[in-house]
Amino acid sequence: EIALLNVDGPELFKISDRRVILPADFEDLSDTPAYRSIMEGQTYTSPVYTSDRAEPYFFLAVPLKATPRKTAGGLIPRTNLKFLWEVVSEKKFSRAGYVYLVNETGDLIAHQDSSLVLKHLSLTSLRKVAKFLRTRAPDQPPAEPGMGLNGAEVLSTYALVADLGWAVMVEEPGWAVEFARLNA
């Protein structure tokens, strides 16, 4: 879905490949962080939301310039992130390792078990998620033992998705923890 905003904030045009858009569906976004960013000439990335169909999505707000210093409105594409569930569920290593994705606030936004995402879990209490949120830097040292998403001890690490402020978290339960301790 994508919307075109005029300089005052109301949507002028909106199109979607999933639903019919009626004039009553147009919104005035003048009182939103997205609109304020557009008017400052900056791109805005929203937090991840859940739709009425329980699918995760986020949107961007991109300013449209009339001149280099004057904003004439903006484009706001809304992107469904359900495809991320499939991406992380396909990424497997060893017998029990798994991958999941957290957003800029430490919320779970993609996991092979989509029911966990729909619970809107905050993972800020997990050691590696907390480290990612605190440092916003590559994981050093990687692969440290700690508690995992499922409450069991795991070997975990993360990789940054810098442009979005997210992280791909990787956890390996069981034998990997013992192996790391033996080699420490």
Coordinates of C-alpha atoms in Angstrom, one line a residue:
E1 CA 0.0 0.0 0.0
I2 CA 1.3 3.5 -0.7
A3 CA -0.1 6.9 0.1
L4 CA 0.7 10.4 -1.3
L5 CA 0.5 13.3 1.2
N6 CA 0.1 16.9 0.4
V7 CA 2.1 19.5 2.2
D8 CA -0.6 20.0 4.9
G9 CA -0.8 16.3 5.9
P10 CA -3.9 14.8 4.3
E11 CA -3.6 11.9 2.0
L12 CA -4.3 12.9 -1.6
F13 CA -4.0 9.4 -3.1
K14 CA -3.8 5.9 -1.8
I15 CA -3.5 2.5 -3.6
S16 CA -3.3 -1.0 -2.3
D17 CA -2.9 -4.5 -3.9
R18 CA -4.9 -6.1 -1.0
R19 CA -8.0 -3.9 -0.6
V20 CA -10.2 -1.3 -2.3
I21 CA -9.4 2.2 -1.2
L22 CA -12.4 4.6 -0.9
P23 CA -12.2 8.3 -0.3
A24 CA -13.4 7.7 3.3
D25 CA -10.2 5.7 3.8
F26 CA -8.0 8.8 3.3
E27 CA -6.4 10.1 6.5
D28 CA -5.0 13.4 7.7
L29 CA -1.5 12.5 9.0
S30 CA -0.5 16.0 10.0
D31 CA -0.3 15.1 13.6
T32 CA 2.0 12.1 13.2
P33 CA 5.8 11.6 13.6
A34 CA 5.9 10.5 9.9
Y35 CA 4.5 13.8 8.7
R36 CA 6.8 15.8 11.0
S37 CA 9.8 14.0 9.6
I38 CA 8.6 14.6 6.1
M39 CA 8.3 18.3 6.8
E40 CA 11.8 18.3 8.2
G41 CA 13.0 16.8 5.0
Q42 CA 13.9 13.4 6.6
T43 CA 12.8 9.9 6.0
Y44 CA 10.9 8.2 8.8
T45 CA 10.7 4.5 9.6
S46 CA 7.8 3.4 11.8
P47 CA 7.9 0.8 14.5
V48 CA 6.5 -2.6 13.5
Y49 CA 2.8 -2.8 13.9
T50 CA 0.3 -5.7 13.6
S51 CA -2.6 -5.4 11.1
D52 CA -6.2 -6.4 11.7
R53 CA -5.2 -9.7 10.1
A54 CA -2.4 -10.2 12.7
E55 CA 0.3 -9.6 10.1
P56 CA 3.3 -7.5 10.9
Y57 CA 4.0 -4.4 8.9
F58 CA 5.8 -1.1 9.0
F59 CA 5.9 2.0 6.9
L60 CA 8.3 4.6 5.6
A61 CA 7.7 8.3 5.1
V62 CA 9.7 9.9 2.4
P63 CA 9.7 13.6 1.7
L64 CA 8.9 14.9 -1.8
K65 CA 10.8 18.1 -2.6
A66 CA 9.5 21.0 -4.7
T67 CA 13.0 22.6 -4.4
P68 CA 16.1 21.5 -2.5
R69 CA 14.8 23.4 0.6
K70 CA 11.0 23.1 0.2
T71 CA 9.0 20.0 0.9
A72 CA 5.9 19.6 -1.2
G73 CA 4.5 16.5 0.5
G74 CA 5.5 12.9 0.9
L75 CA 5.1 9.3 0.0
I76 CA 4.2 6.7 2.6
P77 CA 4.6 3.1 1.5
R78 CA 3.2 0.5 4.0
T79 CA 5.1 -2.8 3.8
N80 CA 3.8 -6.2 5.0
L81 CA 6.5 -8.1 6.8
K82 CA 4.9 -11.5 6.8
F83 CA 7.5 -12.7 4.3
L84 CA 10.1 -12.4 7.1
W85 CA 8.4 -15.2 9.0
E86 CA 9.1 -17.4 6.0
V87 CA 12.7 -16.2 5.7
V88 CA 13.6 -16.9 9.3
S89 CA 11.8 -20.3 9.3
E90 CA 13.9 -21.4 6.3
K91 CA 17.2 -20.5 8.0
K92 CA 18.3 -23.5 10.0
F93 CA 21.6 -24.7 11.2
S94 CA 22.5 -27.8 13.1
R95 CA 19.5 -29.7 14.5
A96 CA 18.2 -27.2 17.0
G97 CA 19.5 -23.8 16.1
Y98 CA 17.2 -21.0 15.1
V99 CA 17.0 -17.4 13.9
Y100 CA 14.7 -14.6 14.8
L101 CA 14.5 -10.9 14.2
V102 CA 14.0 -8.1 16.7
N103 CA 13.2 -4.5 16.0
E104 CA 14.8 -1.3 17.3
T105 CA 13.0 -1.6 20.7
G106 CA 13.8 -5.3 21.2
D107 CA 10.3 -6.6 20.2
L108 CA 10.2 -9.9 18.4
I109 CA 9.1 -9.3 14.8
A110 CA 9.9 -12.5 12.9
H111 CA 10.3 -16.1 14.1
Q112 CA 9.7 -19.6 12.7
D113 CA 6.8 -19.8 15.2
S114 CA 4.6 -16.9 14.0
S115 CA 2.4 -17.3 17.1
L116 CA 5.3 -15.9 19.2
V117 CA 5.3 -12.8 17.0
L118 CA 1.6 -12.3 17.5
K119 CA 2.1 -12.2 21.2
H120 CA 4.1 -8.9 20.8
L121 CA 6.9 -10.3 22.9
S122 CA 9.5 -7.8 24.2
L123 CA 12.9 -9.6 24.4
T124 CA 14.8 -6.8 26.2
S125 CA 15.5 -9.1 29.1
L126 CA 17.6 -11.5 27.0
R127 CA 21.3 -10.7 27.3
K128 CA 22.2 -10.4 23.6
V129 CA 19.1 -8.4 22.8
A130 CA 19.9 -6.0 25.7
K131 CA 23.5 -5.7 24.4
F132 CA 22.3 -5.0 20.9
L133 CA 19.9 -2.3 22.2
R134 CA 22.6 -0.8 24.4
T135 CA 25.5 -0.7 21.9
R136 CA 23.9 -0.8 18.4
A137 CA 27.3 -2.3 17.4
P138 CA 28.4 -5.7 16.1
D139 CA 28.3 -8.4 18.6
Q140 CA 31.7 -8.7 20.5
P141 CA 32.4 -11.3 21.6
P142 CA 30.0 -13.4 19.5
A143 CA 28.5 -16.7 20.6
E144 CA 28.2 -16.3 24.4
P145 CA 26.2 -18.6 26.6
G146 CA 23.0 -17.2 28.1
M147 CA 19.3 -17.6 28.4
G148 CA 17.4 -17.9 25.1
L149 CA 14.0 -17.0 23.8
N150 CA 12.5 -20.3 25.0
G151 CA 14.0 -19.9 28.5
A152 CA 16.7 -22.6 28.0
E153 CA 20.4 -22.0 28.0
V154 CA 21.7 -21.2 24.5
L155 CA 24.8 -20.0 22.7
S156 CA 23.7 -16.7 21.0
T157 CA 24.9 -13.9 18.8
Y158 CA 23.4 -11.3 16.6
A159 CA 24.0 -9.4 13.4
L160 CA 22.9 -5.8 12.8
V161 CA 20.3 -4.8 10.2
A162 CA 21.7 -1.3 10.4
D163 CA 19.5 0.6 8.0
L164 CA 16.4 -0.4 10.0
G165 CA 17.9 -0.5 13.5
W166 CA 17.0 -4.2 13.8
A167 CA 19.0 -7.3 14.6
V168 CA 19.0 -10.9 13.4
M169 CA 19.4 -13.0 16.5
V170 CA 20.9 -16.5 16.3
E171 CA 20.5 -19.1 19.1
E172 CA 22.0 -22.6 19.4
P173 CA 20.7 -24.6 22.3
G174 CA 22.1 -27.6 24.0
W175 CA 25.5 -29.0 23.1
A176 CA 26.9 -25.7 21.8
V177 CA 26.8 -24.2 25.3
E178 CA 28.8 -27.0 26.7
F179 CA 31.2 -26.9 23.8
A180 CA 31.8 -23.1 24.4
R181 CA 32.4 -23.7 28.1
L182 CA 35.0 -26.4 27.4
N183 CA 36.8 -24.2 24.9
A184 CA 36.8 -21.1 27.0

